[in-house]
Tab-separated table of C-alpha atoms and ligand atoms in Angstrom:
chain	number	residue	atom	x	y	z
I	1	MET	CA	-35.583	21.810	85.875
I	2	ILE	CA	-34.860	18.967	88.408
I	3	VAL	CA	-37.952	17.168	88.641
I	4	ASP	CA	-38.440	14.287	90.981
I	5	ALA	CA	-41.762	11.711	91.044
I	6	ALA	CA	-43.157	13.940	93.289
I	7	ALA	CA	-44.296	16.107	91.313
I	8	PHE	CA	-46.567	13.447	88.955
I	9	PRO	CA	-49.755	11.548	89.835
I	10	PRO	CA	-48.921	8.127	92.052
I	11	HIS	CA	-49.881	6.060	89.360
I	12	PHE	CA	-48.282	7.924	85.991
I	13	LYS	CA	-46.259	5.967	83.975
I	14	PHE	CA	-42.678	6.135	83.502
I	15	GLY	CA	-41.707	4.261	80.877
I	16	VAL	CA	-39.611	3.998	77.334
I	17	ALA	CA	-40.416	2.575	73.391
I	18	THR	CA	-39.189	1.656	70.748
I	19	SER	CA	-41.221	0.682	66.996
I	20	ALA	CA	-40.622	-2.694	65.297
I	21	TYR	CA	-38.811	-2.152	62.018
I	22	GLN	CA	-36.499	-0.248	64.412
I	23	ILE	CA	-34.707	-3.131	66.306
I	24	GLU	CA	-35.722	-6.364	65.676
I	25	GLY	CA	-33.529	-6.846	63.097
I	26	ALA	CA	-33.945	-10.429	61.882
I	27	ILE	CA	-36.257	-9.743	58.454
I	28	ASP	CA	-36.187	-13.235	57.058
I	29	ALA	CA	-37.418	-14.985	60.602
I	30	ASP	CA	-39.684	-17.519	60.851
I	31	GLY	CA	-41.431	-16.534	58.007
I	32	ARG	CA	-42.211	-12.648	57.715
I	33	GLY	CA	-43.270	-11.217	54.854
I	34	ARG	CA	-41.589	-8.064	53.261
I	35	SER	CA	-42.446	-4.984	54.272
I	36	ILE	CA	-42.167	-1.723	52.228
I	37	TRP	CA	-39.094	-1.248	54.259
I	38	ASP	CA	-36.851	-3.470	53.134
I	39	THR	CA	-36.931	-2.496	49.782
I	40	PHE	CA	-36.689	1.049	50.313
I	41	CYS	CA	-33.829	0.052	52.297
I	42	GLU	CA	-32.700	-1.649	48.879
I	43	THR	CA	-33.482	1.619	47.337
I	44	PRO	CA	-29.973	3.477	45.965
I	45	GLY	CA	-29.193	6.709	47.692
I	46	ALA	CA	-33.359	6.345	49.821
I	47	VAL	CA	-30.826	5.583	53.531
I	48	GLU	CA	-27.594	7.262	54.125
I	49	ARG	CA	-24.752	5.004	53.908
I	50	GLY	CA	-26.884	2.035	51.876
I	51	GLU	CA	-27.740	1.275	55.796
I	52	SER	CA	-30.234	-1.433	56.393
I	53	ALA	CA	-32.317	-2.937	59.265
I	54	ALA	CA	-31.229	-6.389	58.265
I	55	VAL	CA	-30.262	-6.474	61.369
I	56	ALA	CA	-30.549	-3.414	63.579
I	57	CYS	CA	-30.582	-3.825	67.186
I	58	ASP	CA	-31.326	-8.248	66.586
I	59	HIS	CA	-34.044	-7.774	69.453
I	60	TYR	CA	-36.092	-10.330	67.514
I	61	HIS	CA	-32.952	-13.065	68.558
I	62	ARG	CA	-32.029	-11.174	71.904
I	63	MET	CA	-35.750	-9.997	73.197
I	64	PRO	CA	-35.052	-11.672	76.625
I	65	GLU	CA	-32.495	-10.307	77.957
I	66	ASP	CA	-33.651	-6.804	76.488
I	67	VAL	CA	-36.650	-6.885	79.022
I	68	ALA	CA	-34.439	-7.988	81.194
I	69	LEU	CA	-33.097	-4.497	80.804
I	70	LEU	CA	-36.020	-3.037	80.982
I	71	ARG	CA	-37.075	-4.709	84.407
I	72	ASP	CA	-33.655	-3.160	85.877
I	73	MET	CA	-33.946	0.027	84.440
I	74	GLY	CA	-37.227	-0.614	86.403
I	75	VAL	CA	-39.488	1.500	83.556
I	76	SER	CA	-43.432	0.678	84.296
I	77	SER	CA	-44.130	1.172	80.316
I	78	TYR	CA	-42.672	-0.255	77.553
I	79	ARG	CA	-44.331	1.214	73.985
I	80	PHE	CA	-43.985	-1.280	71.324
I	81	SER	CA	-44.415	-1.680	67.993
I	82	ILE	CA	-45.758	-4.837	66.130
I	83	GLY	CA	-44.548	-5.954	62.368
I	84	TRP	CA	-47.222	-6.844	60.750
I	85	PRO	CA	-45.501	-8.645	58.206
I	86	ARG	CA	-44.898	-11.208	60.872
I	87	ILE	CA	-47.878	-11.099	61.414
I	88	GLN	CA	-49.803	-11.608	57.974
I	89	PRO	CA	-46.338	-12.018	55.324
I	90	THR	CA	-48.699	-10.549	52.568
I	91	GLY	CA	-51.061	-8.482	54.093
I	92	LYS	CA	-53.789	-10.485	54.053
I	93	GLY	CA	-55.160	-13.834	55.778
I	94	PRO	CA	-54.469	-16.300	59.238
I	95	ALA	CA	-51.993	-14.769	62.141
I	96	ASN	CA	-48.785	-16.579	60.947
I	97	ALA	CA	-48.443	-18.846	64.240
I	98	LYS	CA	-44.148	-18.540	64.664
I	99	GLY	CA	-44.369	-14.247	64.334
I	100	MET	CA	-47.413	-14.182	66.537
I	101	ALA	CA	-45.792	-16.299	69.347
I	102	PHE	CA	-43.731	-13.422	69.462
I	103	TYR	CA	-45.242	-11.184	70.364
I	104	ASP	CA	-47.165	-13.543	72.463
I	105	ARG	CA	-43.789	-14.239	74.800
I	106	LEU	CA	-42.886	-10.588	75.108
I	107	VAL	CA	-46.096	-9.745	76.526
I	108	ASP	CA	-45.374	-12.814	79.089
I	109	GLU	CA	-42.383	-11.640	80.064
I	110	LEU	CA	-42.802	-7.994	80.012
I	111	LEU	CA	-46.199	-9.242	82.625
I	112	ARG	CA	-44.466	-11.056	84.787
I	113	VAL	CA	-41.344	-8.369	85.933
I	114	GLY	CA	-44.554	-6.098	85.525
I	115	ILE	CA	-44.283	-3.552	83.151
I	116	ARG	CA	-47.198	-2.579	81.216
I	117	PRO	CA	-46.923	-3.946	77.790
I	118	PHE	CA	-48.648	-0.936	75.568
I	119	PRO	CA	-48.413	-1.474	71.328
I	120	THR	CA	-48.774	0.095	68.357
I	121	LEU	CA	-50.400	-1.705	65.709
I	122	TYR	CA	-48.600	0.160	62.961
I	123	HIS	CA	-44.973	2.517	62.781
I	124	TRP	CA	-44.765	2.555	59.644
I	125	ASP	CA	-43.721	-1.272	58.110
I	126	LEU	CA	-46.561	-1.434	55.300
I	127	PRO	CA	-46.551	-5.507	54.045
I	128	GLN	CA	-45.314	-4.833	50.303
I	129	ALA	CA	-47.865	-6.795	49.278
I	130	LEU	CA	-50.512	-4.265	49.868
I	131	GLU	CA	-48.322	-1.403	48.443
I	132	ASP	CA	-47.959	-3.590	45.906
I	133	ALA	CA	-52.358	-3.215	45.834
I	134	GLY	CA	-52.013	0.133	46.346
I	135	GLY	CA	-50.662	1.084	49.569
I	136	TRP	CA	-51.826	3.469	51.941
I	137	PRO	CA	-54.015	5.307	48.712
I	138	ALA	CA	-56.291	2.557	48.210
I	139	ARG	CA	-59.179	2.903	50.474
I	140	ASP	CA	-59.299	-1.775	50.435
I	141	THR	CA	-55.967	-0.783	52.766
I	142	ALA	CA	-58.072	0.190	55.560
I	143	THR	CA	-59.881	-2.987	55.411
I	144	ARG	CA	-57.025	-4.774	55.734
I	145	PHE	CA	-55.811	-3.085	58.678
I	146	ALA	CA	-58.435	-4.001	60.660
I	147	ASP	CA	-58.266	-7.665	60.027
I	148	TYR	CA	-54.869	-7.603	61.574
I	149	ALA	CA	-56.386	-5.700	63.914
I	150	ALA	CA	-58.639	-8.061	65.134
I	151	LEU	CA	-55.821	-10.425	64.989
I	152	MET	CA	-53.551	-8.672	67.295
I	153	ALA	CA	-56.953	-7.891	69.464
I	154	THR	CA	-57.877	-11.824	69.457
I	155	ALA	CA	-54.551	-13.126	70.046
I	156	LEU	CA	-53.348	-10.787	73.040
I	157	GLY	CA	-56.036	-8.795	74.176
I	158	ASP	CA	-56.784	-10.763	76.951
I	159	ARG	CA	-53.218	-9.960	78.685
I	160	VAL	CA	-52.699	-6.380	76.796
I	161	GLN	CA	-55.001	-3.484	77.593
I	162	ASP	CA	-54.299	-0.489	75.736
I	163	TRP	CA	-53.651	0.112	72.445
I	164	ALA	CA	-52.492	2.545	69.926
I	165	LEU	CA	-53.681	2.072	66.617
I	166	PHE	CA	-50.602	4.208	64.635
I	167	ASN	CA	-47.639	6.555	64.846
I	168	GLU	CA	-47.324	9.803	63.555
I	169	SER	CA	-49.877	9.763	60.512
I	170	PHE	CA	-49.166	12.689	58.993
I	171	ILE	CA	-45.045	11.543	59.465
I	172	PHE	CA	-45.462	8.713	57.149
I	173	THR	CA	-48.001	9.507	54.479
I	174	SER	CA	-46.363	12.853	53.808
I	175	ARG	CA	-43.098	11.310	53.668
I	176	GLY	CA	-44.126	8.611	52.562
I	177	TYR	CA	-45.922	8.748	49.282
I	178	LEU	CA	-45.240	13.128	48.824
I	179	LEU	CA	-41.957	14.034	49.853
I	180	GLY	CA	-40.257	10.638	48.939
I	181	ARG	CA	-38.327	10.534	51.622
I	182	TYR	CA	-39.830	7.324	53.362
I	183	ALA	CA	-41.104	4.095	51.782
I	184	PRO	CA	-42.661	3.596	49.758
I	185	GLY	CA	-40.587	6.365	48.137
I	186	LYS	CA	-43.587	7.759	46.720
I	187	ARG	CA	-43.946	12.011	45.166
I	188	ASP	CA	-47.658	12.476	44.318
I	189	LEU	CA	-49.548	14.854	45.913
I	190	GLY	CA	-52.580	12.656	45.203
I	191	ASP	CA	-51.622	10.036	46.216
I	192	PHE	CA	-51.135	11.839	49.833
I	193	LEU	CA	-54.181	13.216	49.719
I	194	ARG	CA	-55.830	9.663	49.294
I	195	ALA	CA	-53.238	7.745	52.028
I	196	VAL	CA	-54.503	10.713	54.575
I	197	HIS	CA	-58.436	9.542	53.709
I	198	THR	CA	-57.467	5.913	53.473
I	199	VAL	CA	-55.789	6.467	57.503
I	200	SER	CA	-58.562	8.241	59.003
I	201	LEU	CA	-60.716	5.893	57.321
I	202	ALA	CA	-58.582	3.038	59.392
I	203	HIS	CA	-58.912	4.590	62.522
I	204	GLY	CA	-61.888	4.266	62.647
I	205	ASP	CA	-62.214	0.445	61.043
I	206	GLY	CA	-59.230	-0.504	63.177
I	207	PHE	CA	-61.104	1.017	66.904
I	208	HIS	CA	-64.132	-0.638	66.092
I	209	ALA	CA	-62.211	-4.040	65.310
I	210	ILE	CA	-60.879	-4.182	68.614
I	211	LYS	CA	-63.252	-3.486	70.330
I	212	ALA	CA	-65.913	-5.794	68.580
I	213	VAL	CA	-63.010	-8.870	69.763
I	214	ARG	CA	-62.168	-6.458	73.364
I	215	PRO	CA	-65.274	-4.459	74.130
I	216	GLN	CA	-62.818	-3.189	77.047
I	217	ALA	CA	-59.823	-2.490	76.138
I	218	ARG	CA	-58.716	1.515	75.669
I	219	VAL	CA	-57.897	1.999	72.129
I	220	GLY	CA	-56.224	5.396	71.186
I	221	SER	CA	-53.242	6.444	68.683
I	222	VAL	CA	-50.276	8.340	68.422
I	223	PHE	CA	-50.105	11.814	66.967
I	224	ALA	CA	-46.835	13.777	66.502
I	225	LEU	CA	-47.666	17.322	67.410
I	226	ALA	CA	-45.816	20.558	66.907
I	227	PRO	CA	-47.588	23.834	68.458
I	228	CYS	CA	-47.333	26.983	65.365
I	229	GLU	CA	-46.449	29.989	66.494
I	230	PRO	CA	-46.752	33.130	64.367
I	231	ALA	CA	-42.714	34.178	63.567
I	232	VAL	CA	-44.325	37.908	63.890
I	233	ASP	CA	-47.392	39.113	66.406
I	234	THR	CA	-49.308	40.423	62.667
I	235	PRO	CA	-53.038	39.258	61.246
I	236	ALA	CA	-51.208	37.572	58.510
I	237	ASP	CA	-48.152	35.539	60.082
I	238	ARG	CA	-51.595	34.104	62.695
I	239	GLU	CA	-53.783	33.358	59.707
I	240	ALA	CA	-50.275	31.488	58.668
I	241	ALA	CA	-50.445	29.316	61.950
I	242	VAL	CA	-54.041	28.904	62.040
I	243	TYR	CA	-53.488	27.280	58.463
I	244	ALA	CA	-49.938	24.756	59.899
I	245	ASP	CA	-51.754	24.132	62.788
I	246	ALA	CA	-54.673	22.153	60.629
I	247	LEU	CA	-51.773	20.752	58.347
I	248	PHE	CA	-49.442	18.860	61.070
I	249	ASN	CA	-51.977	18.763	64.322
I	250	ARG	CA	-55.899	18.840	62.856
I	251	LEU	CA	-55.678	16.881	60.197
I	252	PHE	CA	-55.592	12.662	61.573
I	253	LEU	CA	-57.749	14.540	64.615
I	254	ASP	CA	-60.533	16.345	63.172
I	255	PRO	CA	-61.600	12.816	61.399
I	256	LEU	CA	-61.851	11.277	64.292
I	257	PHE	CA	-63.215	13.554	66.593
I	258	HIS	CA	-65.255	14.994	63.969
I	259	GLY	CA	-66.101	13.328	61.732
I	260	THR	CA	-64.378	16.101	58.976
I	261	HIS	CA	-61.294	16.941	57.190
I	262	PRO	CA	-60.096	20.665	58.953
I	263	ALA	CA	-61.649	23.021	56.605
I	264	GLU	CA	-58.672	25.232	56.231
I	265	PHE	CA	-57.706	22.019	54.519
I	266	LEU	CA	-61.152	21.360	52.324
I	267	GLU	CA	-60.931	24.553	51.976
I	268	SER	CA	-57.958	24.167	48.510
I	269	VAL	CA	-58.909	20.357	48.411
I	270	PRO	CA	-61.300	18.946	45.648
I	271	GLU	CA	-63.221	16.321	47.823
I	272	ASN	CA	-63.397	14.254	45.261
I	273	VAL	CA	-58.764	14.470	44.982
I	274	LEU	CA	-59.364	12.577	48.482
I	275	GLY	CA	-61.822	9.330	47.294
I	276	GLN	CA	-64.342	10.605	50.249
I	277	GLU	CA	-67.624	8.122	49.527
I	278	PRO	CA	-70.546	8.237	51.812
I	279	GLY	CA	-70.862	7.797	55.135
I	280	ASP	CA	-67.579	8.054	55.129
I	281	GLU	CA	-67.670	10.800	58.249
I	282	ARG	CA	-69.658	8.139	60.283
I	283	ARG	CA	-66.766	5.472	59.822
I	284	MET	CA	-64.153	7.895	60.425
I	285	ARG	CA	-65.592	9.531	64.004
I	286	VAL	CA	-64.380	7.722	67.231
I	287	PRO	CA	-64.630	8.226	70.555
I	288	LEU	CA	-60.202	7.043	70.979
I	289	ASP	CA	-59.990	6.342	74.474
I	290	PHE	CA	-57.051	7.987	74.758
I	291	ILE	CA	-54.755	10.612	72.673
I	292	GLY	CA	-50.564	9.510	72.078
I	293	VAL	CA	-48.670	12.429	71.908
I	294	ASN	CA	-45.068	12.491	70.140
I	295	CYS	CA	-43.684	15.944	70.444
I	296	TYR	CA	-39.711	16.761	69.170
I	297	TYR	CA	-40.204	20.834	68.293
I	298	ARG	CA	-42.006	23.486	67.735
I	299	LEU	CA	-42.708	25.292	64.221
I	300	VAL	CA	-42.706	29.516	64.015
I	301	VAL	CA	-44.284	30.146	60.794
I	302	SER	CA	-45.154	33.195	58.736
I	303	ALA	CA	-47.110	34.006	55.759
I	304	GLY	CA	-44.595	35.935	53.524
I	305	GLY	CA	-47.576	38.532	52.789
I	306	GLU	CA	-49.574	35.252	50.845
I	307	ARG	CA	-52.426	33.531	51.488
I	308	PRO	CA	-52.143	29.997	52.267
I	309	ASN	CA	-52.127	27.622	50.515
I	310	LEU	CA	-52.227	24.074	51.699
I	311	PRO	CA	-51.813	22.295	48.649
I	312	PHE	CA	-49.659	24.527	47.003
I	313	PHE	CA	-47.177	24.346	50.276
I	314	LEU	CA	-46.957	20.747	50.419
I	315	PHE	CA	-46.177	21.233	46.653
I	316	SER	CA	-43.447	22.928	46.883
I	317	ILE	CA	-41.820	21.005	50.147
I	318	ARG	CA	-42.247	18.509	47.741
I	319	ASN	CA	-40.353	19.806	45.010
I	320	ASP	CA	-37.511	21.507	47.327
I	321	ALA	CA	-34.687	18.997	47.160
I	322	ARG	CA	-32.895	19.324	50.274
I	323	THR	CA	-32.060	16.019	51.782
I	324	THR	CA	-31.004	17.359	55.134
I	325	GLY	CA	-32.468	18.065	58.327
I	326	GLY	CA	-35.027	14.105	59.396
I	327	HIS	CA	-38.710	13.565	59.117
I	328	GLY	CA	-38.591	17.385	61.111
I	329	ASP	CA	-38.352	19.330	58.174
I	330	PHE	CA	-40.946	20.931	56.874
I	331	SER	CA	-39.634	23.766	56.150
I	332	GLY	CA	-41.124	25.963	53.361
I	333	ARG	CA	-40.268	27.277	49.811
I	334	ARG	CA	-41.153	28.529	46.675
I	335	ALA	CA	-42.041	25.560	44.260
I	336	THR	CA	-39.509	25.116	41.997
I	337	ASP	CA	-41.730	23.951	39.014
I	338	PRO	CA	-45.106	25.538	39.842
I	339	HIS	CA	-46.425	24.663	36.266
I	340	GLU	CA	-46.842	21.054	37.738
I	341	ASN	CA	-49.018	22.010	40.736
I	342	PRO	CA	-52.444	21.016	39.721
I	343	TYR	CA	-54.354	23.189	42.890
I	344	GLY	CA	-53.288	26.408	41.907
I	345	ASN	CA	-51.410	29.459	43.044
I	346	PRO	CA	-48.119	29.657	41.222
I	347	TYR	CA	-45.983	32.783	43.324
I	348	GLY	CA	-46.114	30.840	47.226
I	349	THR	CA	-47.277	28.930	49.729
I	350	GLY	CA	-47.977	31.724	51.872
I	351	LEU	CA	-46.136	29.444	55.062
I	352	ARG	CA	-42.886	29.722	55.506
I	353	ILE	CA	-42.375	27.547	58.272
I	354	GLU	CA	-39.038	27.229	60.630
I	355	ASN	CA	-38.723	24.581	63.774
I	356	ALA	CA	-36.403	27.859	64.934
I	357	PHE	CA	-36.824	30.977	64.672
I	358	GLY	CA	-35.577	34.332	66.421
I	359	ARG	CA	-33.973	35.351	68.818
I	360	ASP	CA	-34.622	33.624	71.638
I	361	HIS	CA	-34.384	29.873	69.771
I	362	GLY	CA	-33.270	27.292	71.306
I	363	ALA	CA	-29.992	24.559	70.879
I	364	ARG	CA	-30.674	22.169	68.719
I	365	THR	CA	-30.365	18.509	68.734
I	366	GLU	CA	-28.215	16.268	66.207
I	367	MET	CA	-31.367	16.131	64.185
I	368	GLY	CA	-31.581	20.251	63.156
I	369	TRP	CA	-34.810	19.826	65.664
I	370	GLU	CA	-34.842	23.069	67.662
I	371	ILE	CA	-35.051	21.676	71.821
I	372	TRP	CA	-37.824	23.268	73.237
I	373	PRO	CA	-39.851	21.960	76.207
I	374	ASN	CA	-43.004	23.979	76.281
I	375	ALA	CA	-43.814	22.860	72.291
I	376	LEU	CA	-44.499	19.780	74.769
I	377	ARG	CA	-46.694	21.811	77.507
I	378	ASP	CA	-48.109	23.292	74.984
I	379	ALA	CA	-48.978	20.780	72.748
I	380	LEU	CA	-50.676	18.660	75.910
I	381	LEU	CA	-53.213	22.008	76.730
I	382	LEU	CA	-53.794	22.482	73.297
I	383	LEU	CA	-55.391	18.129	72.895
I	384	THR	CA	-57.246	19.116	76.282
I	385	GLU	CA	-58.596	22.126	74.850
I	386	ARG	CA	-59.913	20.850	71.709
I	387	TYR	CA	-60.702	17.108	72.451
I	388	GLY	CA	-60.606	17.008	76.785
I	389	PRO	CA	-61.319	16.281	78.541
I	390	ILE	CA	-59.344	13.224	77.312
I	391	PRO	CA	-56.663	10.500	78.710
I	392	ILE	CA	-53.023	11.693	77.269
I	393	GLU	CA	-49.854	9.192	76.838
I	394	VAL	CA	-46.304	10.908	75.894
I	395	CYS	CA	-45.482	8.310	73.566
I	396	GLU	CA	-42.513	9.612	72.053
I	397	SER	CA	-39.657	12.117	74.200
I	398	GLY	CA	-36.009	12.661	72.865
I	399	CYS	CA	-32.828	13.402	71.380
I	400	ALA	CA	-30.258	12.549	69.185
I	401	PHE	CA	-26.426	13.755	70.141
I	402	ALA	CA	-23.088	12.103	68.501
I	403	ASP	CA	-23.230	9.890	71.786
I	404	VAL	CA	-18.891	8.843	71.797
I	405	PRO	CA	-18.578	6.133	74.620
I	406	ASP	CA	-15.414	7.555	77.031
I	407	ALA	CA	-12.541	5.525	77.948
I	408	ASP	CA	-14.270	3.271	79.996
I	409	GLY	CA	-17.095	2.679	77.097
I	410	VAL	CA	-19.673	4.747	78.702
I	411	VAL	CA	-21.463	8.241	77.384
I	412	ARG	CA	-21.626	11.047	79.501
I	413	ASP	CA	-24.026	12.972	77.293
I	414	THR	CA	-25.635	15.032	80.337
I	415	ALA	CA	-27.026	17.045	77.614
I	416	ARG	CA	-29.695	14.184	76.954
I	417	ILE	CA	-30.301	14.059	80.602
I	418	THR	CA	-31.215	18.411	80.755
I	419	TYR	CA	-34.004	17.025	77.755
I	420	HIS	CA	-35.545	14.446	79.910
I	421	GLN	CA	-35.999	16.906	83.107
I	422	ASP	CA	-36.476	19.922	80.788
I	423	HIS	CA	-39.976	17.471	79.059
I	424	LEU	CA	-40.883	15.795	81.957
I	425	ALA	CA	-40.775	19.473	83.926
I	426	ALA	CA	-43.070	20.445	80.928
I	427	VAL	CA	-45.645	17.634	81.414
I	428	ALA	CA	-46.063	18.714	84.739
I	429	ASP	CA	-46.977	22.074	83.797
I	430	ALA	CA	-49.375	21.164	81.709
I	431	ILE	CA	-50.710	18.542	84.338
I	432	ALA	CA	-50.993	21.352	86.821
I	433	GLY	CA	-52.449	23.150	84.066
I	434	GLY	CA	-55.074	20.848	83.818
I	435	ALA	CA	-53.775	18.034	81.215
I	436	ASP	CA	-54.422	14.447	82.135
I	437	VAL	CA	-51.346	12.976	81.390
I	438	LYS	CA	-50.355	9.899	82.266
I	439	SER	CA	-47.246	8.041	81.196
I	440	TYR	CA	-43.780	9.814	79.527
I	441	HIS	CA	-41.644	7.257	77.287
I	442	ALA	CA	-38.658	8.403	76.383
I	443	TRP	CA	-37.358	7.927	72.488
I	444	SER	CA	-36.155	5.488	72.626
I	445	LEU	CA	-33.951	3.296	75.232
I	446	PHE	CA	-31.728	2.363	72.857
I	447	ASP	CA	-29.551	3.396	69.147
I	448	ASN	CA	-31.519	1.921	66.708
I	449	PHE	CA	-32.114	2.450	62.818
I	450	GLU	CA	-33.373	6.025	62.698
I	451	TRP	CA	-35.272	5.523	59.228
I	452	ALA	CA	-33.544	7.297	56.235
I	453	SER	CA	-30.544	8.363	58.194
I	454	GLY	CA	-29.557	5.020	59.587
I	455	TYR	CA	-27.553	4.040	62.421
I	456	ARG	CA	-25.964	8.002	63.036
I	457	PRO	CA	-28.603	9.613	64.754
I	458	ARG	CA	-28.374	7.775	68.459
I	459	PHE	CA	-31.792	8.070	70.461
I	460	GLY	CA	-30.793	6.098	72.988
I	461	LEU	CA	-31.416	6.189	76.706
I	462	VAL	CA	-28.547	2.606	76.395
I	463	HIS	CA	-25.861	2.461	73.623
I	464	VAL	CA	-25.415	0.116	71.245
I	465	ASP	CA	-22.584	-1.320	69.716
I	466	TYR	CA	-23.936	-2.304	66.009
I	467	ALA	CA	-20.727	-4.696	65.592
I	468	THR	CA	-21.027	-6.421	69.311
I	469	GLN	CA	-24.561	-5.850	70.002
I	470	ARG	CA	-23.760	-5.310	73.342
I	471	ARG	CA	-25.605	-2.718	75.404
I	472	THR	CA	-24.342	-0.125	78.065
I	473	LEU	CA	-26.740	1.996	80.144
I	474	LYS	CA	-25.244	6.192	79.501
I	475	SER	CA	-25.331	8.228	81.926
I	476	SER	CA	-28.751	9.470	80.963
I	477	GLY	CA	-29.728	5.369	81.423
I	478	ALA	CA	-28.911	5.666	84.535
I	479	TRP	CA	-29.948	8.497	86.015
I	480	TYR	CA	-33.576	7.563	84.317
I	481	ARG	CA	-33.455	4.346	86.005
I	482	THR	CA	-33.739	6.686	89.468
I	483	LEU	CA	-36.360	8.173	88.696
I	484	CYS	CA	-38.313	5.114	87.411
I	485	GLN	CA	-37.476	3.308	90.766
I	486	ALA	CA	-38.198	5.885	92.796
I	487	ALA	CA	-42.208	5.676	91.282
I	488	ARG	CA	-42.159	2.882	91.813
I	489	GLN	CA	-41.025	2.594	95.515
I	490	ARG	CA	-43.869	5.841	95.887
I	491	GLN	CA	-47.162	2.926	94.340
I	492	ALA	CA	-45.378	0.271	96.320
K	501	LIG	C1	-40.490	9.599	65.164
K	501	LIG	C2	-40.862	8.406	65.388
K	501	LIG	C3	-39.666	7.866	65.289
K	501	LIG	C4	-38.628	7.580	66.123
K	501	LIG	C5	-38.472	9.065	66.599
K	501	LIG	C6	-37.183	9.939	66.750
K	501	LIG	O1	-40.529	10.289	64.377
K	501	LIG	O2	-42.090	8.161	65.444
K	501	LIG	O3	-39.986	6.107	64.719
K	501	LIG	O4	-38.154	8.429	64.203
K	501	LIG	O5	-39.009	9.824	65.074
């Protein structure tokens, strides 16, 4: 569907998103400490083709040139993340002045060209020293995070108004501590459950730490959402979809808005496994100023005739040896070794999850993710109904395709243009349906280091030739520029 700027409220922001570890490179520059991803990249077999983010897009050295690119595209918001190991090389103590200076300059450059700086504090690159001290499963990491948040708000809060605390808590805790596919590469159900709780505490602590320094700041967090549909309209599949929804969509939002983990989750997890202590409910519960949404797919869920059991489901995906699919792959299968599971139900998980199903499924991107634009509309409406009314920022939306430059060096990625047009139309529908959506950030500004998949998947509106670091606008980038410029003219 063709959408244009006029389909959105006048102050709607069209932006792009990146994250520090995926683009900056320069992992040894200016006193930066090691991160868990540096270690993970050195682990044989962890990242496809043994690739690392040591250089990535070399953004750390090319930042002014990249901000000029943002200016030329006409975006009005830039979502980036701050590399915690640049600020606190060992995860505690005072700020490393040189690391801080980089983000200070970035914010100034963005403001100079009229772009909103929209930082995320944690996009997966934990200082290695904190992992050595127990990582996210250790409660103390929440306190460390709040200290770091306070340092950032103090240094940049005179110019940055909007802060996101975390990126996709479910993805980094499950893939990092349960499935072993992302840093730090652990495969332990108990670690995962404790990490869930610590990250919920860290949301509360981080929120208050920023507000203490900058009471006027708007503080939110970014969640990976995937609307869950029953595969067949039967009571069993409907119940399975409710459980999958509790896991994917409510696990981190319910503690913030209601002070408790979802009942569907708690019913099969003994509280002491989470490490919950008296007073935690109050600590986790915070009135976020906005919710950030990344929605890449829907999930279609069936029960397989069994009662849902979330820990067992998690346990069984942990045991699955499948290696493809990127981080959207949560297809549930039977555990290969049910005896290892401490939480019972040796016969099945009660949940089978696919991200495409049935006769009317959409085409897939290079990540294997089904293209289903209404998932984004449904996610926005669901959030509004559940936690709203509340401002929502679409913090990532995008797709990877096998982009190949033609003889003139241009990537004619018409499928990506269609993807963004259809997802923008879904946002416009959600707004018409009552969702208070403030922005749309395309993932990503340019091709970058796609975690364990390395450099193969290309998500950018801008092509990066990694051998020369040459940036070239793809056709999708040129189309987005037209849209952004039209939006700016409406606001002028
Ligand atoms: C999101 C991540 C982002 C990138 C995209 C493809 O889940 O937040 O860093 O990996 O997926």
